[in-house]
Amino acid sequence: MASFKPTKVQVYPKLGEKVTQDTLYWKNYKAPVQIKEFGAITNIDFSPVAPHNFAVTAFTRIHIYGPFSQEPVKTFTRFKDTAYCGRFRSDGQLLVAGCEDSVVRLFDVSGKVALRMFKGHTKAVHITDFTSDRYQILTGSDDYTCRLWDIPNATELNTYQEHTDYIRCGVTSKLNRDLFITGSYDHTLKLFDARADKSVMTMDHGQPVESLLLYPSEGLLVSAGGRHVKVWDLLKGGQPLVSLKNHHKTVTCLCLSSSGHRLLSASLDRHVKVYNTTNYKVVHNFDYAASILSLALAPDDESIVVGMTNSILSIKHRKSLDESKEISGQQRRQPSYRVFVKGKNYVPKQDDYLVSKPVKQHLAKYDKQLKKFNVSKALDTALETWTRLRKPEITVAVIKELDRRGTLKNALAGRDEQGLARLLNFLIGNVVDPRFAPVLVTAAEMILDIYQSVIGQSSVVDRQLLRLQELLEREIDYQQDLLEVLGMLDTMFASSLPRKEVPSLDFFNVSVSYDIIDSLLTCQPWSNGKM
């Protein structure tokens, strides 16, 4: 007895991913190095000077990692509570951080004990940064105030209390020591000038602001809050330029590539989006295992460092030029010849006992039904939601097999309103697909023959039949238009071909040709006497 042959599901070619220069650039990173921290990683900051170490703020510690080290080269643990926003000064010598206990601490990167402790805030300090002259510090707190501090004298210079909610992000100007911008959960962005007593510009983001970023020219400001990333023109009084909504959850941090031509945003939806700063379209996407709280790019984009809510620090290093060439040129190693001929000439000995183990055949659900000749149940199995939506080629293969067996009509018949609606819904979604059309058109004709007597009894089925009719009419119109275009192209190609000159004929040959044509037209013998 012959064994049952499973249904052959045709494999269709998949459409390849569009490969762009951005795809090649941002995919040219090694597998990520993952480091477990002591808590959620709220901030990552790269040192501006070589070797470009980066500070990772997590829970009550700040760890400083080398470019390729998997262990911290320096640790600051002098925090009584959760630390926030550890940032380097422009010379890489000092590091400042806020804390849940409202105290701002200033560290020497080569030391351990805090050089300065700035006290004045009454609640947690989430934002710290150095001004461009290196001698002042900007801080922002949950007490709704932002303050400027003098480093040499460890004194407070100015206090601004214009926000009405927590201040969770801020950035200082690298071109002017007196300018800085803060973002708050009161949905506003405020530009301050240290020479004035109040803010000089206010912008409304519309959502609690989580992150701010200034372009190198400092003419454009980027803010992130809620699901939105917005770009503002500071030279035009804070006029909004672009509003991006490509994330599904709150955007937590922003970053700019070393060239300034690509903007990166990270979100709680576990994605990092890369935007082209010319048209602000997404050119690449990174996926991570958990919600992202912090993101940083090394100078020259040599590393991408991401901090997540599950305390995992993910570090991706760029491949070197030699590694990229080696991987691109490396081909899969083929087995050696002796692997194929091994045991080919083996002859069993007299005392050998052959133990054969039957190979169990694993059949899909629809094949099991086909094996039992339950054609209707086999079709129902192939029309299950996941199969018909994700793998329509399986459903089409089962319909084709039923048609080959001559039992397709039996499988289609005897269906209730719900079963027929599900079948028609599949036809509407796939009948115009060139891969499936030859099989599904036959099935559609059979359905109309079987159920033409019940048309008008179900509003659901009637609506789907009308949709199917409109879809087919529209497809026929498309095909006719395509044929017309094809005819036009044929004419254009034919007219563009170079014309070949016909060689001149002598008088006798021309006259003979005319005599032959006349005789064929009049059905008379040729006058030359040869016919």
Short mmCIF file of C-alpha atoms in Angstrom, two decimals:
data_model
loop_
_atom_site.label_atom_id
_atom_site.label_comp_id
_atom_site.label_asym_id
_atom_site.label_seq_id
_atom_site.Cartn_x
_atom_site.Cartn_y
_atom_site.Cartn_z
CA MET A 1 0.00 0.00 0.00
CA ALA A 2 1.43 3.36 -1.04
CA SER A 3 2.08 5.87 1.71
CA PHE A 4 0.16 9.16 1.85
CA LYS A 5 1.90 12.05 0.11
CA PRO A 6 1.54 15.38 1.93
CA THR A 7 0.13 18.39 0.10
CA LYS A 8 2.86 20.20 -1.78
CA VAL A 9 2.85 23.87 -0.79
CA GLN A 10 4.46 25.94 -3.51
CA VAL A 11 7.21 28.25 -2.31
CA TYR A 12 6.90 31.70 -3.82
CA PRO A 13 9.82 34.12 -4.05
CA LYS A 14 9.85 36.75 -1.32
CA LEU A 15 10.24 40.41 -2.10
CA GLY A 16 13.69 41.47 -1.00
CA GLU A 17 14.30 44.30 1.43
CA LYS A 18 15.22 47.54 -0.23
CA VAL A 19 18.90 48.01 0.44
CA THR A 20 19.99 51.64 0.78
CA GLN A 21 23.18 53.30 1.90
CA ASP A 22 21.58 53.84 5.32
CA THR A 23 20.76 50.15 5.57
CA LEU A 24 24.36 49.21 4.85
CA TYR A 25 25.71 51.86 7.23
CA TRP A 26 23.51 51.11 10.24
CA LYS A 27 23.66 47.33 9.83
CA ASN A 28 27.44 47.36 9.88
CA TYR A 29 27.61 46.67 13.62
CA LYS A 30 28.69 43.56 15.48
CA ALA A 31 26.42 41.50 17.70
CA PRO A 32 25.59 43.50 20.85
CA VAL A 33 27.56 43.13 24.07
CA GLN A 34 25.10 43.02 26.98
CA ILE A 35 26.02 44.04 30.53
CA LYS A 36 23.77 43.67 33.56
CA GLU A 37 23.55 46.80 35.70
CA PHE A 38 22.10 47.28 39.20
CA GLY A 39 18.94 49.05 38.08
CA ALA A 40 17.17 50.81 35.23
CA ILE A 41 19.67 52.78 33.12
CA THR A 42 18.45 56.37 32.99
CA ASN A 43 21.35 58.14 31.27
CA ILE A 44 24.40 57.46 29.06
CA ASP A 45 26.97 60.10 28.18
CA PHE A 46 30.18 59.83 26.11
CA SER A 47 33.31 61.72 27.04
CA PRO A 48 34.18 64.31 24.34
CA VAL A 49 37.90 63.46 24.51
CA ALA A 50 39.72 60.27 23.53
CA PRO A 51 39.47 57.41 24.31
CA HIS A 52 35.78 58.39 24.57
CA ASN A 53 34.77 56.52 27.71
CA PHE A 54 31.08 56.65 28.55
CA ALA A 55 29.28 57.16 31.86
CA VAL A 56 26.29 54.95 32.64
CA THR A 57 23.88 56.17 35.34
CA ALA A 58 21.91 53.32 36.92
CA PHE A 59 20.31 53.16 40.36
CA THR A 60 22.75 54.52 43.00
CA ARG A 61 25.87 54.25 40.85
CA ILE A 62 27.63 55.78 37.91
CA HIS A 63 29.89 53.38 36.02
CA ILE A 64 32.45 54.58 33.49
CA TYR A 65 33.23 52.08 30.74
CA GLY A 66 36.07 52.10 28.24
CA PRO A 67 35.34 51.90 24.49
CA PHE A 68 35.74 48.11 24.41
CA SER A 69 35.68 47.11 28.09
CA GLN A 70 32.96 44.92 29.54
CA GLU A 71 33.89 45.89 33.10
CA PRO A 72 33.71 49.44 34.47
CA VAL A 73 37.05 51.23 34.61
CA LYS A 74 35.67 53.63 37.22
CA THR A 75 32.73 53.60 39.62
CA PHE A 76 31.12 56.42 41.62
CA THR A 77 28.99 55.13 44.48
CA ARG A 78 28.78 58.14 46.83
CA PHE A 79 25.03 58.52 46.33
CA LYS A 80 22.53 58.03 49.14
CA ASP A 81 19.69 57.46 46.70
CA THR A 82 19.07 57.01 42.96
CA ALA A 83 21.52 58.96 40.81
CA TYR A 84 20.48 60.83 37.67
CA CYS A 85 22.08 62.33 34.56
CA GLY A 86 25.82 61.78 34.92
CA ARG A 87 27.47 64.06 32.33
CA PHE A 88 31.05 64.86 31.33
CA ARG A 89 32.48 68.33 30.96
CA SER A 90 33.80 69.26 27.50
CA ASP A 91 37.40 68.56 28.59
CA GLY A 92 36.48 65.13 30.01
CA GLN A 93 38.03 65.98 33.42
CA LEU A 94 34.89 66.49 35.51
CA LEU A 95 31.55 64.72 35.82
CA VAL A 96 28.36 66.10 37.36
CA ALA A 97 25.27 64.15 38.49
CA GLY A 98 21.97 64.78 40.23
CA CYS A 99 20.33 62.60 42.83
CA GLU A 100 16.98 61.72 44.36
CA ASP A 101 18.14 63.38 47.61
CA SER A 102 18.20 66.80 45.80
CA VAL A 103 22.01 67.20 46.08
CA VAL A 104 24.13 67.84 42.97
CA ARG A 105 27.58 66.25 43.08
CA LEU A 106 30.65 67.16 41.06
CA PHE A 107 33.35 64.50 40.60
CA ASP A 108 36.88 64.44 39.28
CA VAL A 109 37.03 61.57 36.77
CA SER A 110 40.38 60.44 38.18
CA GLY A 111 39.19 60.59 41.82
CA LYS A 112 36.49 59.00 43.94
CA VAL A 113 35.20 61.60 46.39
CA ALA A 114 32.92 64.43 45.24
CA LEU A 115 34.79 67.71 44.70
CA ARG A 116 31.71 69.86 45.21
CA MET A 117 28.20 69.30 46.55
CA PHE A 118 25.57 71.84 45.51
CA LYS A 119 22.58 72.06 47.86
CA GLY A 120 19.54 74.20 47.19
CA HIS A 121 16.93 72.08 45.45
CA THR A 122 14.19 70.60 47.58
CA LYS A 123 13.35 67.58 45.41
CA ALA A 124 15.07 65.12 43.07
CA VAL A 125 17.45 66.64 40.52
CA HIS A 126 17.00 64.91 37.14
CA ILE A 127 18.96 67.29 34.91
CA THR A 128 22.58 68.40 35.11
CA ASP A 129 24.85 69.89 32.45
CA PHE A 130 27.90 72.13 32.09
CA THR A 131 27.78 75.49 30.33
CA SER A 132 30.15 76.13 27.43
CA ASP A 133 32.63 78.16 29.54
CA ARG A 134 33.14 75.05 31.82
CA TYR A 135 32.71 77.09 35.03
CA GLN A 136 28.96 76.84 35.55
CA ILE A 137 26.44 74.03 35.99
CA LEU A 138 22.77 73.92 34.96
CA THR A 139 20.40 71.81 37.07
CA GLY A 140 16.68 71.03 36.78
CA SER A 141 14.57 69.51 39.53
CA ASP A 142 11.17 68.12 40.47
CA ASP A 143 10.70 71.24 42.63
CA TYR A 144 9.79 73.04 39.34
CA THR A 145 13.00 75.14 39.38
CA CYS A 146 16.13 75.24 37.25
CA ARG A 147 19.29 76.77 38.68
CA LEU A 148 22.73 77.92 37.61
CA TRP A 149 25.69 77.17 39.88
CA ASP A 150 29.22 78.56 39.97
CA ILE A 151 31.81 75.76 40.19
CA PRO A 152 34.84 77.60 41.71
CA ASN A 153 32.80 79.17 44.53
CA ALA A 154 30.20 76.36 44.85
CA THR A 155 27.45 79.01 44.99
CA GLU A 156 24.08 79.43 43.34
CA LEU A 157 23.97 82.13 40.66
CA ASN A 158 20.35 82.19 39.44
CA THR A 159 17.05 80.43 40.10
CA TYR A 160 14.23 80.27 37.56
CA GLN A 161 10.79 79.08 38.63
CA GLU A 162 8.58 79.38 35.59
CA HIS A 163 7.62 75.75 34.99
CA THR A 164 4.53 74.35 36.72
CA ASP A 165 5.57 70.70 36.76
CA TYR A 166 8.65 68.47 36.97
CA ILE A 167 11.66 69.52 34.89
CA ARG A 168 12.99 66.31 33.34
CA CYS A 169 15.23 67.48 30.49
CA GLY A 170 17.49 70.36 29.59
CA VAL A 171 20.37 71.31 27.32
CA THR A 172 22.96 74.11 27.36
CA SER A 173 24.24 76.03 24.35
CA LYS A 174 27.73 75.10 23.20
CA LEU A 175 28.11 78.45 21.42
CA ASN A 176 26.85 80.84 24.10
CA ARG A 177 27.47 80.22 27.81
CA ASP A 178 24.38 82.25 28.83
CA LEU A 179 21.76 80.27 26.85
CA PHE A 180 20.06 77.09 27.98
CA ILE A 181 16.74 75.33 27.33
CA THR A 182 14.59 73.26 29.70
CA GLY A 183 11.67 70.91 29.10
CA SER A 184 9.00 70.08 31.63
CA TYR A 185 6.04 67.82 32.26
CA ASP A 186 3.89 70.97 31.96
CA HIS A 187 4.29 70.42 28.15
CA THR A 188 6.43 73.54 27.64
CA LEU A 189 9.97 74.25 26.46
CA LYS A 190 11.60 77.42 27.74
CA LEU A 191 14.69 79.18 26.44
CA PHE A 192 16.55 81.11 29.14
CA ASP A 193 19.25 83.76 28.96
CA ALA A 194 21.34 83.99 32.13
CA ARG A 195 21.58 87.76 31.59
CA ALA A 196 17.77 88.07 31.94
CA ASP A 197 15.56 87.36 34.94
CA LYS A 198 13.02 85.26 33.01
CA SER A 199 12.70 83.08 29.95
CA VAL A 200 13.00 84.72 26.55
CA MET A 201 11.07 82.10 24.51
CA THR A 202 8.37 79.51 25.25
CA MET A 203 7.17 76.65 23.06
CA ASP A 204 4.31 74.21 23.69
CA HIS A 205 5.12 70.57 22.88
CA GLY A 206 1.63 69.34 23.75
CA GLN A 207 2.89 66.37 25.81
CA PRO A 208 5.15 65.92 28.87
CA VAL A 209 8.64 66.62 27.53
CA GLU A 210 11.15 63.79 28.08
CA SER A 211 14.21 64.83 26.05
CA LEU A 212 15.77 67.81 24.25
CA LEU A 213 18.45 68.05 21.59
CA LEU A 214 20.15 71.04 19.94
CA TYR A 215 21.56 70.82 16.43
CA PRO A 216 25.27 71.75 16.12
CA SER A 217 24.31 75.06 14.47
CA GLU A 218 21.85 75.61 17.36
CA GLY A 219 19.29 77.02 14.99
CA LEU A 220 17.04 73.97 15.38
CA LEU A 221 15.77 72.33 18.55
CA VAL A 222 14.32 68.80 18.77
CA SER A 223 11.94 67.83 21.59
CA ALA A 224 10.52 64.41 22.48
CA GLY A 225 7.43 63.79 24.57
CA GLY A 226 4.57 61.35 24.39
CA ARG A 227 4.69 59.64 20.99
CA HIS A 228 5.80 62.81 19.23
CA VAL A 229 9.18 64.11 18.14
CA LYS A 230 9.04 67.78 17.15
CA VAL A 231 11.53 70.09 15.47
CA TRP A 232 11.52 73.82 16.27
CA ASP A 233 13.19 76.72 14.46
CA LEU A 234 14.71 78.92 17.15
CA LEU A 235 15.77 81.56 14.63
CA LYS A 236 12.10 82.13 13.78
CA GLY A 237 10.95 82.56 17.36
CA GLY A 238 10.35 78.87 18.13
CA GLN A 239 8.25 78.11 15.06
CA PRO A 240 7.38 74.38 14.77
CA LEU A 241 8.79 72.81 11.59
CA VAL A 242 8.07 69.08 11.77
CA SER A 243 6.04 66.77 14.01
CA LEU A 244 6.96 63.07 13.82
CA LYS A 245 4.81 60.26 15.19
CA ASN A 246 6.59 57.01 14.33
CA HIS A 247 6.66 55.39 17.79
CA HIS A 248 3.85 53.50 19.52
CA LYS A 249 4.80 54.51 23.06
CA THR A 250 6.53 57.39 24.86
CA VAL A 251 9.76 58.62 23.26
CA THR A 252 12.36 58.77 26.02
CA CYS A 253 15.60 60.03 24.45
CA LEU A 254 17.14 61.65 21.39
CA CYS A 255 20.55 61.49 19.77
CA LEU A 256 22.32 62.92 16.72
CA SER A 257 24.81 61.10 14.51
CA SER A 258 28.37 62.40 14.29
CA SER A 259 27.74 63.93 10.87
CA GLY A 260 24.53 65.62 12.02
CA HIS A 261 22.64 64.16 9.05
CA ARG A 262 20.77 61.48 11.01
CA LEU A 263 18.53 61.88 14.06
CA LEU A 264 17.90 58.92 16.39
CA SER A 265 14.96 58.52 18.78
CA ALA A 266 14.40 55.74 21.30
CA SER A 267 11.13 54.79 22.94
CA LEU A 268 9.40 52.54 25.43
CA ASP A 269 8.12 50.54 22.44
CA ARG A 270 11.64 48.93 22.27
CA HIS A 271 12.55 50.61 18.97
CA VAL A 272 15.24 53.07 17.91
CA LYS A 273 14.28 55.03 14.80
CA VAL A 274 16.83 56.68 12.52
CA TYR A 275 15.59 59.76 10.60
CA ASN A 276 17.05 61.59 7.65
CA THR A 277 17.36 65.20 8.81
CA THR A 278 16.65 66.46 5.30
CA ASN A 279 13.11 65.11 4.92
CA TYR A 280 12.66 63.48 8.38
CA LYS A 281 11.74 60.10 6.96
CA VAL A 282 12.66 56.91 8.82
CA VAL A 283 15.64 55.32 7.05
CA HIS A 284 16.42 52.55 9.56
CA ASN A 285 15.09 50.85 12.66
CA PHE A 286 16.71 48.97 15.57
CA ASP A 287 14.78 46.49 17.73
CA TYR A 288 15.63 45.74 21.36
CA ALA A 289 14.40 43.29 23.98
CA ALA A 290 13.01 45.80 26.49
CA SER A 291 11.79 49.37 26.80
CA ILE A 292 14.56 51.91 26.19
CA LEU A 293 15.33 54.69 28.66
CA SER A 294 18.65 56.04 27.37
CA LEU A 295 20.62 56.15 24.13
CA ALA A 296 24.04 57.48 23.11
CA LEU A 297 26.27 57.39 20.03
CA ALA A 298 30.05 57.37 20.23
CA PRO A 299 32.04 59.90 18.15
CA ASP A 300 32.17 58.84 14.48
CA ASP A 301 29.26 56.46 15.28
CA GLU A 302 31.74 53.79 16.38
CA SER A 303 29.35 52.45 19.03
CA ILE A 304 25.64 52.52 19.82
CA VAL A 305 24.92 52.21 23.54
CA VAL A 306 21.38 51.66 24.79
CA GLY A 307 20.10 51.42 28.37
CA MET A 308 16.87 49.57 29.11
CA THR A 309 14.32 49.22 31.89
CA ASN A 310 15.42 45.63 32.58
CA SER A 311 18.86 46.93 33.73
CA ILE A 312 20.58 45.65 30.57
CA LEU A 313 23.20 47.83 28.88
CA SER A 314 23.48 46.95 25.17
CA ILE A 315 26.65 47.99 23.32
CA LYS A 316 27.05 47.58 19.56
CA HIS A 317 30.50 48.21 18.08
CA ARG A 318 31.04 49.06 14.44
CA LYS A 319 32.79 46.43 12.37
CA SER A 320 36.24 47.30 11.15
CA LEU A 321 36.92 47.55 7.43
CA ASP A 322 38.77 44.23 7.42
CA GLU A 323 35.93 42.46 9.22
CA SER A 324 33.35 43.83 6.79
CA LYS A 325 35.36 42.65 3.80
CA GLU A 326 35.96 39.25 5.38
CA ILE A 327 32.26 38.70 6.09
CA SER A 328 31.13 39.94 2.67
CA GLY A 329 33.71 37.83 0.86
CA GLN A 330 33.35 34.79 3.05
CA GLN A 331 31.50 31.93 1.42
CA ARG A 332 29.94 28.94 3.04
CA ARG A 333 32.47 26.17 3.33
CA GLN A 334 31.47 23.12 1.32
CA PRO A 335 31.85 19.64 2.79
CA SER A 336 34.94 17.77 1.63
CA TYR A 337 34.70 15.00 -0.95
CA ARG A 338 35.34 12.24 1.53
CA VAL A 339 32.15 13.15 3.42
CA PHE A 340 30.08 12.16 0.40
CA VAL A 341 31.88 8.90 -0.37
CA LYS A 342 32.22 7.79 3.25
CA GLY A 343 30.64 4.36 3.66
CA LYS A 344 29.63 4.16 0.02
CA ASN A 345 31.48 0.90 -0.60
CA TYR A 346 30.83 -0.65 2.81
CA VAL A 347 29.77 -4.29 2.61
CA PRO A 348 27.95 -5.79 5.62
CA LYS A 349 29.64 -8.73 7.27
CA GLN A 350 28.05 -12.09 7.83
CA ASP A 351 27.31 -11.54 11.53
CA ASP A 352 26.01 -7.98 11.13
CA TYR A 353 22.41 -7.34 12.18
CA LEU A 354 20.63 -4.42 10.53
CA VAL A 355 18.33 -2.43 12.81
CA SER A 356 15.95 -0.29 10.81
CA LYS A 357 13.83 2.36 12.47
CA PRO A 358 10.76 3.50 10.59
CA VAL A 359 10.67 7.22 10.04
CA LYS A 360 7.51 8.71 11.44
CA GLN A 361 5.76 11.03 9.05
CA HIS A 362 4.43 14.21 10.66
CA LEU A 363 1.42 15.52 8.79
CA ALA A 364 -0.18 18.93 9.02
CA LYS A 365 -3.77 19.16 10.25
CA TYR A 366 -5.18 19.59 6.76
CA ASP A 367 -3.16 16.61 5.49
CA LYS A 368 -4.55 14.45 8.29
CA GLN A 369 -8.07 15.36 7.19
CA LEU A 370 -7.22 14.71 3.55
CA LYS A 371 -5.81 11.32 4.51
CA LYS A 372 -9.19 10.49 6.06
CA PHE A 373 -11.00 11.92 2.97
CA ASN A 374 -12.66 14.61 5.09
CA VAL A 375 -12.43 17.21 2.33
CA SER A 376 -14.67 19.82 3.98
CA LYS A 377 -12.77 19.65 7.28
CA ALA A 378 -9.47 19.86 5.39
CA LEU A 379 -10.62 23.10 3.73
CA ASP A 380 -11.89 24.45 7.08
CA THR A 381 -8.49 23.76 8.63
CA ALA A 382 -6.74 25.60 5.78
CA LEU A 383 -9.13 28.55 6.26
CA GLU A 384 -8.25 29.08 9.93
CA THR A 385 -7.50 32.70 10.76
CA TRP A 386 -3.73 32.47 11.22
CA THR A 387 -3.23 30.31 8.12
CA ARG A 388 -5.32 32.35 5.71
CA LEU A 389 -3.85 35.67 6.88
CA ARG A 390 -0.18 34.75 7.38
CA LYS A 391 0.21 31.77 5.01
CA PRO A 392 -2.33 32.12 2.18
CA GLU A 393 -0.17 29.86 0.01
CA ILE A 394 -1.14 26.92 2.26
CA THR A 395 -4.86 27.58 1.75
CA VAL A 396 -4.34 27.87 -2.00
CA ALA A 397 -2.32 24.63 -2.03
CA VAL A 398 -5.15 22.76 -0.28
CA ILE A 399 -7.73 24.15 -2.75
CA LYS A 400 -5.47 23.11 -5.63
CA GLU A 401 -5.08 19.60 -4.19
CA LEU A 402 -8.86 19.26 -3.75
CA ASP A 403 -9.38 20.39 -7.34
CA ARG A 404 -6.80 17.85 -8.53
CA ARG A 405 -8.68 15.11 -6.69
CA GLY A 406 -11.99 16.29 -8.15
CA THR A 407 -13.49 16.88 -4.69
CA LEU A 408 -13.30 20.66 -4.54
CA LYS A 409 -17.01 21.05 -5.30
CA ASN A 410 -17.89 18.73 -2.42
CA ALA A 411 -15.61 20.66 -0.06
CA LEU A 412 -17.17 23.98 -1.01
CA ALA A 413 -20.80 22.80 -0.77
CA GLY A 414 -22.96 22.60 2.33
CA ARG A 415 -21.56 25.66 4.16
CA ASP A 416 -23.48 27.93 6.50
CA GLU A 417 -23.46 31.72 6.34
CA GLN A 418 -20.35 32.07 8.53
CA GLY A 419 -18.33 29.47 6.63
CA LEU A 420 -19.29 30.91 3.24
CA ALA A 421 -18.48 34.44 4.42
CA ARG A 422 -15.03 33.30 5.57
CA LEU A 423 -14.40 31.64 2.20
CA LEU A 424 -15.53 34.71 0.24
CA ASN A 425 -13.40 36.93 2.44
CA PHE A 426 -10.34 34.87 1.52
CA LEU A 427 -11.21 35.11 -2.18
CA ILE A 428 -11.63 38.89 -1.98
CA GLY A 429 -8.22 39.24 -0.37
CA ASN A 430 -6.29 36.98 -2.74
CA VAL A 431 -8.10 36.40 -6.03
CA VAL A 432 -6.30 39.26 -7.81
CA ASP A 433 -2.89 38.09 -6.61
CA PRO A 434 -1.10 36.80 -9.74
CA ARG A 435 0.36 33.90 -7.73
CA PHE A 436 -3.06 32.58 -6.64
CA ALA A 437 -5.43 33.76 -9.39
CA PRO A 438 -5.41 30.57 -11.56
CA VAL A 439 -6.52 28.43 -8.61
CA LEU A 440 -8.90 30.87 -6.92
CA VAL A 441 -10.77 31.82 -10.11
CA THR A 442 -11.79 28.18 -10.50
CA ALA A 443 -12.92 28.07 -6.86
CA ALA A 444 -14.90 31.30 -7.31
CA GLU A 445 -16.74 29.90 -10.33
CA MET A 446 -17.68 26.77 -8.37
CA ILE A 447 -18.95 28.86 -5.43
CA LEU A 448 -21.19 30.90 -7.72
CA ASP A 449 -22.56 27.73 -9.34
CA ILE A 450 -23.27 26.08 -5.98
CA TYR A 451 -24.76 29.03 -4.10
CA GLN A 452 -26.54 30.98 -6.85
CA SER A 453 -29.89 29.72 -5.56
CA VAL A 454 -29.36 31.26 -2.10
CA ILE A 455 -28.32 34.72 -3.27
CA GLY A 456 -30.50 37.31 -1.56
CA GLN A 457 -31.10 35.30 1.62
CA SER A 458 -28.09 36.68 3.55
CA SER A 459 -27.10 40.33 3.64
CA VAL A 460 -23.55 39.42 4.69
CA VAL A 461 -22.99 37.07 1.75
CA ASP A 462 -24.64 39.49 -0.66
CA ARG A 463 -22.32 42.32 0.39
CA GLN A 464 -19.26 40.14 -0.07
CA LEU A 465 -20.44 38.98 -3.50
CA LEU A 466 -20.86 42.63 -4.53
CA ARG A 467 -17.37 43.40 -3.24
CA LEU A 468 -16.01 40.45 -5.21
CA GLN A 469 -17.79 41.67 -8.35
CA GLU A 470 -16.42 45.21 -7.95
CA LEU A 471 -12.93 43.85 -7.32
CA LEU A 472 -12.99 41.70 -10.46
CA GLU A 473 -14.40 44.52 -12.62
CA ARG A 474 -11.69 46.84 -11.37
CA GLU A 475 -9.02 44.22 -12.04
CA ILE A 476 -10.33 43.68 -15.58
CA ASP A 477 -10.13 47.44 -16.18
CA TYR A 478 -6.54 47.40 -14.92
CA GLN A 479 -5.68 44.54 -17.26
CA GLN A 480 -7.21 46.34 -20.23
CA ASP A 481 -5.30 49.50 -19.40
CA LEU A 482 -2.10 47.49 -19.14
CA LEU A 483 -2.72 45.88 -22.52
CA GLU A 484 -3.22 49.31 -24.06
CA VAL A 485 0.02 50.53 -22.50
CA LEU A 486 1.78 47.41 -23.75
CA GLY A 487 0.53 48.10 -27.28
CA MET A 488 1.80 51.67 -27.07
CA LEU A 489 5.20 50.47 -25.89
CA ASP A 490 5.39 47.92 -28.72
CA THR A 491 4.65 50.67 -31.23
CA MET A 492 7.30 52.95 -29.71
CA PHE A 493 9.91 50.20 -29.70
CA ALA A 494 9.09 49.23 -33.27
CA SER A 495 9.37 52.83 -34.50
CA SER A 496 12.68 53.31 -32.68
CA LEU A 497 14.36 50.38 -34.46
CA PRO A 498 16.61 51.35 -37.38
CA ARG A 499 15.05 50.76 -40.80
CA LYS A 500 16.86 48.46 -43.21
CA GLU A 501 17.14 49.50 -46.84
CA VAL A 502 15.78 47.02 -49.40
CA PRO A 503 18.37 46.32 -52.15
CA SER A 504 17.37 47.59 -55.63
CA LEU A 505 16.06 44.98 -58.13
CA ASP A 506 16.53 44.92 -61.88
CA PHE A 507 13.63 45.65 -64.22
CA PHE A 508 13.01 42.03 -65.18
CA ASN A 509 12.65 40.81 -61.61
CA VAL A 510 10.29 43.66 -60.75
CA SER A 511 8.10 42.98 -63.81
CA VAL A 512 8.03 39.25 -63.03
CA SER A 513 6.97 40.04 -59.46
CA TYR A 514 4.11 42.19 -60.68
CA ASP A 515 3.00 39.46 -63.13
CA ILE A 516 2.94 36.90 -60.28
CA ILE A 517 0.88 39.21 -58.06
CA ASP A 518 -1.62 39.90 -60.89
CA SER A 519 -2.01 36.22 -61.66
CA LEU A 520 -2.62 35.38 -58.00
CA LEU A 521 -5.21 38.14 -57.70
CA THR A 522 -7.09 37.29 -60.94
CA CYS A 523 -6.52 33.51 -60.71
CA GLN A 524 -5.22 33.56 -64.33
CA PRO A 525 -2.18 31.67 -65.69
CA TRP A 526 1.03 33.55 -65.74
CA SER A 527 1.58 35.18 -69.21
CA ASN A 528 5.25 34.15 -69.32
CA GLY A 529 4.22 30.66 -70.21
CA LYS A 530 5.71 28.98 -67.15
CA MET A 531 2.42 28.39 -65.36
#
